[in-house]
C-alpha atoms as a printed R data frame, in Angstrom:
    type eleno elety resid chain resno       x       y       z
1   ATOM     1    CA   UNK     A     1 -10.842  -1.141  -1.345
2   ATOM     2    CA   UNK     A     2 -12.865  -3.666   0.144
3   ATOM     3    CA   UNK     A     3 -10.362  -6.680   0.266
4   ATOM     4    CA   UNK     A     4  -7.779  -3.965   1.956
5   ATOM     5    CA   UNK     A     5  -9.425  -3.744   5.444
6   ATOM     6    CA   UNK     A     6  -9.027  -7.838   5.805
7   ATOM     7    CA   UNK     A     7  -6.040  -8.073   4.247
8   ATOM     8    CA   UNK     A     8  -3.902  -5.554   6.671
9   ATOM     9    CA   UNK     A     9  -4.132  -7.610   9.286
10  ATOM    10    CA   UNK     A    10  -3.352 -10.501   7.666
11  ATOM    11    CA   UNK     A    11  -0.243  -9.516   5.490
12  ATOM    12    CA   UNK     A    12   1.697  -7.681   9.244
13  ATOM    13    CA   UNK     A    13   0.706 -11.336  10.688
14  ATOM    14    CA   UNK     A    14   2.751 -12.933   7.442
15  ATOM    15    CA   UNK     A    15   5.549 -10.102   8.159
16  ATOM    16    CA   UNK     A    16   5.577 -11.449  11.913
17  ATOM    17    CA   UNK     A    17   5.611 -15.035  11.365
18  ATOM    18    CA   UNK     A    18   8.173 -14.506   8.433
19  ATOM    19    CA   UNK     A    19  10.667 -12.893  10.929
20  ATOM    20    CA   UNK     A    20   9.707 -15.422  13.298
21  ATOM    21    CA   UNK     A    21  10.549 -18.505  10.945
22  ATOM    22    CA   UNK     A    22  14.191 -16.868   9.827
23  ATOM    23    CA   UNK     A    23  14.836 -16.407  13.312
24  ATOM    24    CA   UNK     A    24  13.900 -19.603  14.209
25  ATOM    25    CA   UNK     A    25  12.195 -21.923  12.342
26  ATOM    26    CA   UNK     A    26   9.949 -24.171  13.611
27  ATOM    27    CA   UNK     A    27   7.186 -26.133  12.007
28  ATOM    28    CA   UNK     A    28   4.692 -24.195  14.305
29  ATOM    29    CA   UNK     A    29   6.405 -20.948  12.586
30  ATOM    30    CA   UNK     A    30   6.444 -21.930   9.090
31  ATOM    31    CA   UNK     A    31   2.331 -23.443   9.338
32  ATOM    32    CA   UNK     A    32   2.100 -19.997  10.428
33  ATOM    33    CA   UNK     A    33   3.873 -18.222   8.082
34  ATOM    34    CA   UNK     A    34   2.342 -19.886   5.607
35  ATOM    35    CA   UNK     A    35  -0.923 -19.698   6.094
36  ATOM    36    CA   UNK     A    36  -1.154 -15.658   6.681
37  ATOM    37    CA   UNK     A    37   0.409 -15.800   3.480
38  ATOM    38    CA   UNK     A    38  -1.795 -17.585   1.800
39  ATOM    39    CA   UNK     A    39  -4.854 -16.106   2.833
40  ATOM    40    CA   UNK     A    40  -2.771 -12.170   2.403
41  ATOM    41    CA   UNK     A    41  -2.676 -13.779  -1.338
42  ATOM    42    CA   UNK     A    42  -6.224 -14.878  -1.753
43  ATOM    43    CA   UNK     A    43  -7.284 -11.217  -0.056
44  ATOM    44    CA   UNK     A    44  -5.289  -9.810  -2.559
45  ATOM    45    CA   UNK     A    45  -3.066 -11.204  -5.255
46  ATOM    46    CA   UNK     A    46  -0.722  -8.353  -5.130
47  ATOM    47    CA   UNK     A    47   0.920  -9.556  -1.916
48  ATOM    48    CA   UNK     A    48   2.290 -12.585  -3.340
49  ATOM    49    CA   UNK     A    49   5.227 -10.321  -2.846
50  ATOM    50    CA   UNK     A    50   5.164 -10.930   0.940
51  ATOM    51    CA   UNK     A    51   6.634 -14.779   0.936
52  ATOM    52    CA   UNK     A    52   8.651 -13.935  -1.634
53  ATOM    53    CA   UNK     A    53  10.486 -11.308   0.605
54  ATOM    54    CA   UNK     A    54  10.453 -13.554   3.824
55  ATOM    55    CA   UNK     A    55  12.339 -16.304   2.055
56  ATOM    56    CA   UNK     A    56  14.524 -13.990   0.157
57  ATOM    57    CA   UNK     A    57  15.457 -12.152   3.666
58  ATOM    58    CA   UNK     A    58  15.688 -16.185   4.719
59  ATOM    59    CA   UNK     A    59  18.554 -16.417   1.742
60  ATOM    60    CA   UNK     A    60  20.291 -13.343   3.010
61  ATOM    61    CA   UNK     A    61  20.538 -14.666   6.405
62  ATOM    62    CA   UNK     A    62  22.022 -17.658   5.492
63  ATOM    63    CA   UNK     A    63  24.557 -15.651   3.864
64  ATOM    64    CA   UNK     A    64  23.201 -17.208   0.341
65  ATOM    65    CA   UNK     A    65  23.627 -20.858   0.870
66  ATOM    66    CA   UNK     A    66  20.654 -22.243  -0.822
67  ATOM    67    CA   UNK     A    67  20.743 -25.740   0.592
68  ATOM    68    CA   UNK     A    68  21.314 -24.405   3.708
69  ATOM    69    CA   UNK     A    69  18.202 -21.958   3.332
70  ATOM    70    CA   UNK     A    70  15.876 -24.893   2.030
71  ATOM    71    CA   UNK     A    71  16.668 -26.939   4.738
72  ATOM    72    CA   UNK     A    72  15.529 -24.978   7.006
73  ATOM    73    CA   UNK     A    73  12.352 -23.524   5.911
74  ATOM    74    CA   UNK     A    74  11.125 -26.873   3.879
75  ATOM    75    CA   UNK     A    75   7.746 -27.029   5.296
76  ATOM    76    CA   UNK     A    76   6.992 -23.314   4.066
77  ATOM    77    CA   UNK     A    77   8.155 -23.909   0.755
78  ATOM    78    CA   UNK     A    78   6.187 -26.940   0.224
79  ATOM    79    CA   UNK     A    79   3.148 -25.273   1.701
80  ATOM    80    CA   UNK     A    80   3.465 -22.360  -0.585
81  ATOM    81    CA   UNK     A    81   4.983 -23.870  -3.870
82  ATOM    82    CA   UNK     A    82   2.508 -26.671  -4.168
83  ATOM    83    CA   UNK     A    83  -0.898 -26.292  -3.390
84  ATOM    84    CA   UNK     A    84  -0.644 -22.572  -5.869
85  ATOM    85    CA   UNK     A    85   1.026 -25.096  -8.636
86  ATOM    86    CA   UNK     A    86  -1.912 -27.349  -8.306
87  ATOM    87    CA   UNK     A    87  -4.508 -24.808  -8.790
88  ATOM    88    CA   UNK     A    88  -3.132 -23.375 -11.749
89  ATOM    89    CA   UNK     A    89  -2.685 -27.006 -13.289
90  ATOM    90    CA   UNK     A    90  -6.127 -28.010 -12.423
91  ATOM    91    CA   UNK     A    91  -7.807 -24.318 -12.933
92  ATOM    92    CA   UNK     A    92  -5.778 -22.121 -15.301
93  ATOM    93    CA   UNK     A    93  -4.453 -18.755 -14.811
94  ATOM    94    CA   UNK     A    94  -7.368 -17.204 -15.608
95  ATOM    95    CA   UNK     A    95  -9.582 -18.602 -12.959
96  ATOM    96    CA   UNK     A    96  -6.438 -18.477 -10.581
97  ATOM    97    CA   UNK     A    97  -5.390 -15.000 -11.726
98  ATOM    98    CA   UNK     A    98  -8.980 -13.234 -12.462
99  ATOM    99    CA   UNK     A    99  -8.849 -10.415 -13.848
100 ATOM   100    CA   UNK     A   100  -4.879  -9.975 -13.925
101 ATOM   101    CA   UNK     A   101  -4.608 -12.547 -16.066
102 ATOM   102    CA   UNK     A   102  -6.151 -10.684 -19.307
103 ATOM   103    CA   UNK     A   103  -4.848  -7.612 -18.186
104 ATOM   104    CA   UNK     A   104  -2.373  -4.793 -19.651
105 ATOM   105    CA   UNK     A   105   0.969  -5.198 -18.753
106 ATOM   106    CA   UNK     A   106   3.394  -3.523 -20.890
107 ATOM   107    CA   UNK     A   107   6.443  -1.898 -19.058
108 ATOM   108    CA   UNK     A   108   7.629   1.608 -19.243
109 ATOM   109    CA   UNK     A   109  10.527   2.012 -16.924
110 ATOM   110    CA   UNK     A   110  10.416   5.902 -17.037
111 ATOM   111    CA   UNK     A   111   7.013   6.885 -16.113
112 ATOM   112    CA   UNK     A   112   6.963   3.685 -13.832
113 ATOM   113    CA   UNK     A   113   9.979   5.279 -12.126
114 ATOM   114    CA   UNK     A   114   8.317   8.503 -12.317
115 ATOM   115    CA   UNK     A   115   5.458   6.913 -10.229
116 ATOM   116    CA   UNK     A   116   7.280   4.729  -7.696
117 ATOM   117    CA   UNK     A   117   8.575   8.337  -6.777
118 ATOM   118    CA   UNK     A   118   5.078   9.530  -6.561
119 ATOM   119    CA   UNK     A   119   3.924   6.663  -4.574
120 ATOM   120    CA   UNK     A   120   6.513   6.854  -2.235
121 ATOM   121    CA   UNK     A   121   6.214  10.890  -1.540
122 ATOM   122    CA   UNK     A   122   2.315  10.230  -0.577
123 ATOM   123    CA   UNK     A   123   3.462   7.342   1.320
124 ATOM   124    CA   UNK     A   124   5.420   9.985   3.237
125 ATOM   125    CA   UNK     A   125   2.646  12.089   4.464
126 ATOM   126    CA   UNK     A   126   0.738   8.624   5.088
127 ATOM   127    CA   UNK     A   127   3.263   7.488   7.547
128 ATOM   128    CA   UNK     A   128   3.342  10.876   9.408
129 ATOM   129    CA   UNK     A   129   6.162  12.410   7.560
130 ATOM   130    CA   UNK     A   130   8.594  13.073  10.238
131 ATOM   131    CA   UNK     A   131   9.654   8.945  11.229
132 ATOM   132    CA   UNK     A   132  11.115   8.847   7.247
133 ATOM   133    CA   UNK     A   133  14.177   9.537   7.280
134 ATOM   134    CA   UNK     A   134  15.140   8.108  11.068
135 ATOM   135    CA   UNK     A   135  13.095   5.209   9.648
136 ATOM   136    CA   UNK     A   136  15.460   4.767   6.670
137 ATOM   137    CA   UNK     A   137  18.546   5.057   9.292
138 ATOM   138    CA   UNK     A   138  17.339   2.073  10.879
139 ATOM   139    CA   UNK     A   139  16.659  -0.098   8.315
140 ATOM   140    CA   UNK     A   140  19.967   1.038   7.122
141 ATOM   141    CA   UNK     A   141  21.775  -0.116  10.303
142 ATOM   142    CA   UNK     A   142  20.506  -3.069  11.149
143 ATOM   143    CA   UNK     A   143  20.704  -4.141   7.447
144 ATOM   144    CA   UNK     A   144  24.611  -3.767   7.472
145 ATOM   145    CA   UNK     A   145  25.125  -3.509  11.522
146 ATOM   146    CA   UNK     A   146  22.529  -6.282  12.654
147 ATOM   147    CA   UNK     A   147  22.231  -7.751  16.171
148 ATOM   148    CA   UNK     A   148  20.867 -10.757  15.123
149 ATOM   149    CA   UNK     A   149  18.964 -12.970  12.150
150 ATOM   150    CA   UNK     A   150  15.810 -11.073  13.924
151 ATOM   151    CA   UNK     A   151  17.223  -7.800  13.071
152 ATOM   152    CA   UNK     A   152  18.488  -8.541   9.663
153 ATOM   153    CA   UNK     A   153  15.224 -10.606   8.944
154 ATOM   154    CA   UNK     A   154  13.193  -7.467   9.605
155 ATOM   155    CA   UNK     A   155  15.496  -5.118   7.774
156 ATOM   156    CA   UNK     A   156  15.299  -7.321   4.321
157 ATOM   157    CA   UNK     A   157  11.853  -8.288   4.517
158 ATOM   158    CA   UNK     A   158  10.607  -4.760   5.096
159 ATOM   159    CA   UNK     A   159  12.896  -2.916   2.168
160 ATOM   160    CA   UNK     A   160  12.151  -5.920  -0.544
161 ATOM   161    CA   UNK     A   161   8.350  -5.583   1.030
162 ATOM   162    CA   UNK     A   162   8.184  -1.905   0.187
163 ATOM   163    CA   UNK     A   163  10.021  -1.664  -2.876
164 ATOM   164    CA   UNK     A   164   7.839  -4.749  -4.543
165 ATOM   165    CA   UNK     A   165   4.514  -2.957  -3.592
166 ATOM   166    CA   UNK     A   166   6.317   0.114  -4.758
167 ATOM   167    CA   UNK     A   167   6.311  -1.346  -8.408
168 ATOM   168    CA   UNK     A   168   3.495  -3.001  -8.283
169 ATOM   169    CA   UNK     A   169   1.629   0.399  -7.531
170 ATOM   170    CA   UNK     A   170   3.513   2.090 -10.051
171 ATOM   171    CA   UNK     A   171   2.603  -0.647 -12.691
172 ATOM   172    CA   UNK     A   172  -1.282  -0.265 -12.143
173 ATOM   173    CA   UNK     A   173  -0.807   3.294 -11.811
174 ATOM   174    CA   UNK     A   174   1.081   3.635 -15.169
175 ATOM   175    CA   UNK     A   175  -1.552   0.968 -16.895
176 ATOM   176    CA   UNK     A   176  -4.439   1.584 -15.814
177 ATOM   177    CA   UNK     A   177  -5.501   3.909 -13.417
178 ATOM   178    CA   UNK     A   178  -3.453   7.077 -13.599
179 ATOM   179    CA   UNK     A   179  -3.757   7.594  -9.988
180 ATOM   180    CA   UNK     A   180  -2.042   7.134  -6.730
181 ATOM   181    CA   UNK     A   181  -2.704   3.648  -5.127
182 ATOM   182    CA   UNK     A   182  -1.714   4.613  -1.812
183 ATOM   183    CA   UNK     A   183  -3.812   0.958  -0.950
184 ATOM   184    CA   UNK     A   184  -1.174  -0.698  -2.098
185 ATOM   185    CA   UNK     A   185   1.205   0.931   0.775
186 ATOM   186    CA   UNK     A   186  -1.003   0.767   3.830
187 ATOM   187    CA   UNK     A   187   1.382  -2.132   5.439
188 ATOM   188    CA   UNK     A   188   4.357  -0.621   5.228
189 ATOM   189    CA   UNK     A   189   3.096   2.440   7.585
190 ATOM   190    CA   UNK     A   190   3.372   0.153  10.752
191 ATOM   191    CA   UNK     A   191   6.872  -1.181   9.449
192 ATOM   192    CA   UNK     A   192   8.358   2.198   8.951
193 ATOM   193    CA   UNK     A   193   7.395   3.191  12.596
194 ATOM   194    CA   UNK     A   194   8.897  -0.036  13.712
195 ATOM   195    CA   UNK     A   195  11.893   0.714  11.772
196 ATOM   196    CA   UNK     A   196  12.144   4.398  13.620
197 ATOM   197    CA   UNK     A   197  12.017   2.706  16.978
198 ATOM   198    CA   UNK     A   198  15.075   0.448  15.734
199 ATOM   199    CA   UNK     A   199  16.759   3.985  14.764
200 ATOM   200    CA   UNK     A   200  16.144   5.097  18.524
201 ATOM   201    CA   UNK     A   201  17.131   1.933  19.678
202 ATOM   202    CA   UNK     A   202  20.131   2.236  18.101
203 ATOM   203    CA   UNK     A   203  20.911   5.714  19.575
204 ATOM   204    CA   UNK     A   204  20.186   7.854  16.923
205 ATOM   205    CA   UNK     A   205  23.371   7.098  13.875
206 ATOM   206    CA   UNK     A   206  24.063   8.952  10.973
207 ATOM   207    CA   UNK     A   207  22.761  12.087  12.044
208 ATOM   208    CA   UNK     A   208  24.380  14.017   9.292
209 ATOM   209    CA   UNK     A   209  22.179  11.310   6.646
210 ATOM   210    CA   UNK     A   210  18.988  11.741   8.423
211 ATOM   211    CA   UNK     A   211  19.273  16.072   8.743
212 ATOM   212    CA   UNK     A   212  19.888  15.945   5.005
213 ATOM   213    CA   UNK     A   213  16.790  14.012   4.966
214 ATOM   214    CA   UNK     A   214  14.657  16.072   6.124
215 ATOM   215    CA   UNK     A   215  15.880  18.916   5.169
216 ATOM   216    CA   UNK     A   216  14.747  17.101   1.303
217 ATOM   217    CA   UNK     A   217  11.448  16.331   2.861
218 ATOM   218    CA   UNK     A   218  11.566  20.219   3.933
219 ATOM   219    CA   UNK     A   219  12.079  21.158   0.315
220 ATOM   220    CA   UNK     A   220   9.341  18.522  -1.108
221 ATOM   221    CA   UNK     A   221   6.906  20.289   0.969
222 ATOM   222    CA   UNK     A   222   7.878  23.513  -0.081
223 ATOM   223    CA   UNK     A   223   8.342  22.425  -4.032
224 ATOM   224    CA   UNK     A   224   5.404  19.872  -4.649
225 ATOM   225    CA   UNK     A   225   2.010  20.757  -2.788
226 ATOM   226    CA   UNK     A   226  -0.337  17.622  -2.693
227 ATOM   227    CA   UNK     A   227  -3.519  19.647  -3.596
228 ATOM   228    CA   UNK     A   228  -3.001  19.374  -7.427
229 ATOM   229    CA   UNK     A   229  -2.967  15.589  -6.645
230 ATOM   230    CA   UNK     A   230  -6.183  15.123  -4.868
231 ATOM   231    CA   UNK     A   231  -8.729  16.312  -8.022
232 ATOM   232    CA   UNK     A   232 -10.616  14.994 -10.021
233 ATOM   233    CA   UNK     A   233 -10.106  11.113  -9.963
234 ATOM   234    CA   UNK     A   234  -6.816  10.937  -8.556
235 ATOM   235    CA   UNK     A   235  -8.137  10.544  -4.866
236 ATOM   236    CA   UNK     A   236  -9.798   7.426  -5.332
237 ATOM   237    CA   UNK     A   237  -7.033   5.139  -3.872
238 ATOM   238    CA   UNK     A   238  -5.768   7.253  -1.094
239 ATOM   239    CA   UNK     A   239  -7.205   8.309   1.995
240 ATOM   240    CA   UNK     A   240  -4.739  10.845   2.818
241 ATOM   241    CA   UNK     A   241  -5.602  12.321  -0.178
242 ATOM   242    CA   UNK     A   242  -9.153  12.439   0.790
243 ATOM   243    CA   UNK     A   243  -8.056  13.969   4.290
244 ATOM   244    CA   UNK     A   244  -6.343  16.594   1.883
245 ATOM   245    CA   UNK     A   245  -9.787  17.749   0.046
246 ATOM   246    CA   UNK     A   246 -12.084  17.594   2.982
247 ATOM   247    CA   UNK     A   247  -9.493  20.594   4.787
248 ATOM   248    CA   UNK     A   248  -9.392  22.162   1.443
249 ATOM   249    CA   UNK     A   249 -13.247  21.748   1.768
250 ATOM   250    CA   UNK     A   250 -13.356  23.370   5.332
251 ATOM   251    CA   UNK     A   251 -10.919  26.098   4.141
252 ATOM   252    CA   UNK     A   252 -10.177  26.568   0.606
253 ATOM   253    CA   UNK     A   253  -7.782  24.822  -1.872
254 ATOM   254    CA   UNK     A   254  -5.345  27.333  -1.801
255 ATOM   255    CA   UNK     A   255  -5.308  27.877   2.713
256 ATOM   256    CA   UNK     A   256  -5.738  24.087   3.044
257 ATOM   257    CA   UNK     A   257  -2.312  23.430   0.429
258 ATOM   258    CA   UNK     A   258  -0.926  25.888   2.530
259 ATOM   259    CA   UNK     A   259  -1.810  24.283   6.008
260 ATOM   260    CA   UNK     A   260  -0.137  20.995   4.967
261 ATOM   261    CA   UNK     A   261   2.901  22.236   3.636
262 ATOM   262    CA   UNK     A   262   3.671  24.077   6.795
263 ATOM   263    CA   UNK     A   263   2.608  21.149   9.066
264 ATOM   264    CA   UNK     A   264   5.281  19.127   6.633
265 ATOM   265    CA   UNK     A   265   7.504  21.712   7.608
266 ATOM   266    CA   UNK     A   266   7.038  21.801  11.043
267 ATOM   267    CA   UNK     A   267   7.590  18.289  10.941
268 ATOM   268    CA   UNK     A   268  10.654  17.704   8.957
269 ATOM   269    CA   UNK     A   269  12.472  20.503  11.267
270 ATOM   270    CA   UNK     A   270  11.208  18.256  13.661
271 ATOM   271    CA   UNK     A   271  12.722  15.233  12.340
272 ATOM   272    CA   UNK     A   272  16.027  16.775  12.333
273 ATOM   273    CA   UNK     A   273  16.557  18.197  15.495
274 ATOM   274    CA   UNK     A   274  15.834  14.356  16.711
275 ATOM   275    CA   UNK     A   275  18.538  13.553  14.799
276 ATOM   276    CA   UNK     A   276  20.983  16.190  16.508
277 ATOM   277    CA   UNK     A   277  19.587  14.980  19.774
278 ATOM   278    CA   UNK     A   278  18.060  18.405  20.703
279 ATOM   279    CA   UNK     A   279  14.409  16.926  21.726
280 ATOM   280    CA   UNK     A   280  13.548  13.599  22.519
281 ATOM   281    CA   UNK     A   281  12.674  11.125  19.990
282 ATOM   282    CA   UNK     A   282   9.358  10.690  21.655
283 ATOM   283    CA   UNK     A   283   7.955  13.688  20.146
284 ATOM   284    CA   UNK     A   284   8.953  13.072  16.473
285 ATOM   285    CA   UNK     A   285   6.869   9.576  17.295
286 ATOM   286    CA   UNK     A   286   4.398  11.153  18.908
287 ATOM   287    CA   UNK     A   287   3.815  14.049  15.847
288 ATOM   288    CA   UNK     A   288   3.948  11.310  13.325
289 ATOM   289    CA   UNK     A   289   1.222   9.482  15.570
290 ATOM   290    CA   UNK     A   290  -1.239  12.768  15.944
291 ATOM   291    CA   UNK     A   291  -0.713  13.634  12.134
292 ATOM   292    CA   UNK     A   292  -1.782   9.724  11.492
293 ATOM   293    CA   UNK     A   293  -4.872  10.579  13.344
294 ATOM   294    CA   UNK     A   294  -6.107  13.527  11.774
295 ATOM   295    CA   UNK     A   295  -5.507  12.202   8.154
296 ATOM   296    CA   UNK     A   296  -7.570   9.350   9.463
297 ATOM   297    CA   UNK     A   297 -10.084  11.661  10.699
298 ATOM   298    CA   UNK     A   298 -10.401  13.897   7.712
299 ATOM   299    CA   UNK     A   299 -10.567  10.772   5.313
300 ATOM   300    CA   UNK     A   300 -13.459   9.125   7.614
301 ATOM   301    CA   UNK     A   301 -15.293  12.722   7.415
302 ATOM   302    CA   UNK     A   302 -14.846  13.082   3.683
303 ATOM   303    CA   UNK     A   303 -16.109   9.484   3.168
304 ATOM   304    CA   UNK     A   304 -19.220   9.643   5.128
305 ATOM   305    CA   UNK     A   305 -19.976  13.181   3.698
306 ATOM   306    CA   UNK     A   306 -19.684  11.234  -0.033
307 ATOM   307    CA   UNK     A   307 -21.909   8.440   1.210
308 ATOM   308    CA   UNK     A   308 -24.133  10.684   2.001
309 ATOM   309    CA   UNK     A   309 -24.433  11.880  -1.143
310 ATOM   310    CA   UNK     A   310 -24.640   8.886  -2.989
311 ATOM   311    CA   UNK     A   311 -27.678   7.548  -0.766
312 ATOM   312    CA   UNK     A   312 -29.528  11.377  -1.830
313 ATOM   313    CA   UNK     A   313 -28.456  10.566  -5.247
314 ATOM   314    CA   UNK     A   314 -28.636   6.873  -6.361
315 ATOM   315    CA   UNK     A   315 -31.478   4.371  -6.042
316 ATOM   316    CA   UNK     A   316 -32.124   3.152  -2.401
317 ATOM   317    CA   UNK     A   317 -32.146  -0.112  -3.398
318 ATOM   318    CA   UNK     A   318 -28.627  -1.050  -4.517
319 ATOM   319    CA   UNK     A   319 -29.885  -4.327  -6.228
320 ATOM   320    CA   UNK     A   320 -32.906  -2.908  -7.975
321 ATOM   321    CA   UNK     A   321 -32.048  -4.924 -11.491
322 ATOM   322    CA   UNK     A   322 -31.333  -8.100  -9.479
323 ATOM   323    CA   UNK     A   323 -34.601  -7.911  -7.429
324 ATOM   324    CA   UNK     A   324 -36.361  -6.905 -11.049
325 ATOM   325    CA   UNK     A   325 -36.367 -10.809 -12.010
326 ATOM   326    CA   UNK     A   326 -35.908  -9.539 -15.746
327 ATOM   327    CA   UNK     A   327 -32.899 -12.396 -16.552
328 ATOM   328    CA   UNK     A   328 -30.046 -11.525 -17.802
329 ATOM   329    CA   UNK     A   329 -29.719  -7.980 -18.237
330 ATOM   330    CA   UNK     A   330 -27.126  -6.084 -20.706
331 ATOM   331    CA   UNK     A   331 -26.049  -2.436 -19.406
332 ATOM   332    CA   UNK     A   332 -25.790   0.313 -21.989
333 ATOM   333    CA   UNK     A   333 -22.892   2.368 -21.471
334 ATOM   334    CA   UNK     A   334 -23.869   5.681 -23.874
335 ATOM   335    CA   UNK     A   335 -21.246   8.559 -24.498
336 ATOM   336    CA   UNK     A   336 -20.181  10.809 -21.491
337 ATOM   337    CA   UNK     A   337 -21.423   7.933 -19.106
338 ATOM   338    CA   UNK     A   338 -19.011   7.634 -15.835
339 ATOM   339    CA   UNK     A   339 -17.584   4.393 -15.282
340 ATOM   340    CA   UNK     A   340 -17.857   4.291 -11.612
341 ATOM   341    CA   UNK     A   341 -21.364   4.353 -11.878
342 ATOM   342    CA   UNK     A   342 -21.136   1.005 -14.468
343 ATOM   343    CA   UNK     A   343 -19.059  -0.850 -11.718
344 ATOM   344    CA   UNK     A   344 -21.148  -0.268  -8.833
345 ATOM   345    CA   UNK     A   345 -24.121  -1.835 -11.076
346 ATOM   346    CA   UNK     A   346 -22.267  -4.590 -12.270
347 ATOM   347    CA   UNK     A   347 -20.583  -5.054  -8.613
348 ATOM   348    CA   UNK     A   348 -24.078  -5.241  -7.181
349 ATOM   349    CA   UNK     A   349 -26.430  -7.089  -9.610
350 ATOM   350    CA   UNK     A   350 -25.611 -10.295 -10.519
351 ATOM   351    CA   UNK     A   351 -27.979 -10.727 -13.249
352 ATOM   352    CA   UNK     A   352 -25.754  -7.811 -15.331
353 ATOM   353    CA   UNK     A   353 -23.949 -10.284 -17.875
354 ATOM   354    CA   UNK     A   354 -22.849  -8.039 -20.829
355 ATOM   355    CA   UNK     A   355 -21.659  -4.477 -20.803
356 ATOM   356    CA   UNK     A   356 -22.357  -2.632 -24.423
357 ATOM   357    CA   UNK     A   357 -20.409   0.166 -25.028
358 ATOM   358    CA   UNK     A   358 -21.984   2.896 -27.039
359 ATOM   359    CA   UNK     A   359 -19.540   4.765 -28.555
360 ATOM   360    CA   UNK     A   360 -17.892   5.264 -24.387
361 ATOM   361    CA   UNK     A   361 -14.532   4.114 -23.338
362 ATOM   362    CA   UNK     A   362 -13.756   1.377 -21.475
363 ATOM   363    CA   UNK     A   363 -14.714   1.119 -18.262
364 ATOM   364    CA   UNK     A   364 -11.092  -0.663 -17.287
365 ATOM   365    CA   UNK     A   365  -8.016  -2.190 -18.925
366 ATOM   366    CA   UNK     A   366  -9.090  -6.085 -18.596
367 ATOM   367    CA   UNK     A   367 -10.907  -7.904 -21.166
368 ATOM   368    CA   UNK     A   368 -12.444  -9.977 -18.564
């Protein structure tokens, strides 16, 4: 996760300028646009997705008249056609690519379906649970109701946004790591609650769409409890899920299961009575908001509790083969060994050149 905390902010800066150059776009616009793309893509190669929805929302607005589409944004598709084109002339795909380039990437549509729906049920709770549905409303209305190339720019961008990462989570989830990559989704949490306020903005449609809604969220809740998610390995992605095993920590797996599923509840009732205008849609806002903040909190407490325990546990010196001077060093990796603990030695000393595996698995699915 360490490329995710710069990346955020620079992927919801593409988003912006993106909307801002199909609403109007300027040269100032598309430099912009372009270059918080770039850099989202150098911070992390899976949001190569995020220029790709821009334009494609760019195509929509211009009611599929390609010419017409080019014309307009020219500068950003020069600035992000050629200088990627370039590198992987001059460099490869491997050196461009890294370790994707080598990696596995066979496609199973079922269980990759099977996790895009697992994805997007933890990327539920992440985004406070009760904005879902209203959020969905929104992007629904101003997709086929907009006021605007703003609106409709948003609307595209954010659905071909989410349901790219979607995939793309699913893929390494299904190939690799077996395991939520709730990472993946962080940037759509902010878009979703932007999406609610267009929903309230809107005055509230489709109530009988959005109390269905919840009332399917109600039933997840109910039918699916998150606790058989968050063992073993599967938390290692997702924060919420961390937030999910320090409360079972403070209570007990089966109380803190419980706990959620009522607060999910609590919150989808809530999320339809905003829909039938009986409270304000402040509230529902507000509840998604709080429940955002103690997830937070519980995942900050159960990560400095685990860094805690590493720093009792492992050496105090993290670079202890590096600062060794012994040359180039091969790592044994015997059977039963954990393969976290081979990546954090390979992450942190250099002079590691050659993993031997002795009679282990693998400690990933790349050859590199």
């Amino acid at each position: 996760m360490l490329a995710d905390p710069l990346a955020y902010p620079l992927v919801l800066s593409a988003v912006y300028a993106g909307v801002c150059v199909v609403t109007q776009p300027t040269l100032r616009a598309q430099l912009a646009f372009a270059i918080f793309s770039g850099l989202s893509i150098f911070a992390r190669i899976q949001y190569v997705i995020v220029p790709v929805a821009v334009l494609a929302a760019e195509l929509v607005a211009d009611r599929f008249h390609v010419v017409r589409a080019v014309r307009r944004v020219w500068l950003a598709l020069v600035l992000l056609i050629v200088p990627p084109a370039l590198l992987l002339a001059t460099l490869g795909s491997e050196r461009v690519f890294g370790v994707y380039a080598n990696g596995a990437h066979a496609v199973h549509p079922v269980s990759i379906l099977h996790w895009v729906g697992m994805e997007a049920m933890l990327l539920t709770y992440s985004a406070g649970w009760v904005i879902l549905p209203g959020a969905l409303a929104g992007l629904a209305v101003v997709l086929f109701r907009p006021r605007g190339r703003t609106e409709l720019a948003f609307a595209v961008t954010t659905l071909l946004l989410a349901g790219g990462l979607l995939l793309e989570a699913a893929q390494i989830a299904d190939t690799d790591s077996q395991r939520f990559q709730e990472r993946y989704l962080f940037t759509l949490v902010p878009l979703l609650a932007v999406a609610f306020c267009l929903y309230v903005k809107r005055g509230l449609p489709g109530r009988i769409p959005v109390g269905l809604l919840s009332a399917g969220l109600l039933l997840l809740a109910a039918r699916v409890p998150l606790s058989g998610y968050a063992a073993a390995h599967n938390k290692d992605d997702s924060p919420t899920l961390w937030a999910v095993l320090r409360l079972e920590g403070l209570t007990s797996v089966g109380n803190g299961s419980l706990a959620i599923a009522l607060v999910a509840a609590v919150l989808s009732v809530l999320g339809a009575l905003v829909a039938f205008r009986k409270v304000p849609a402040a509230l529902a806002l507000g509840a998604a908001i709080l429940a955002c903040c103690a997830m937070s909190a519980g995942a900050s407490a159960f990560d400095a509790r685990t860094s805690l325990s590493l720093r009792n546990s492992l050496p105090h010196d993290i670079r202890w083969v590096d600062h060794a001077r012994l040359g180039s060093v091969d790592l044994l990796s015997p059977p039963g060994s954990r393969k976290e603990q081979s990546w954090q030695q390979l992450f942190w000393n250099t002079s590691v050149k050659r993993l031997l595996l002795l009679g282990s698995a693998p400690i990933d699915q790349f050859d590199a």
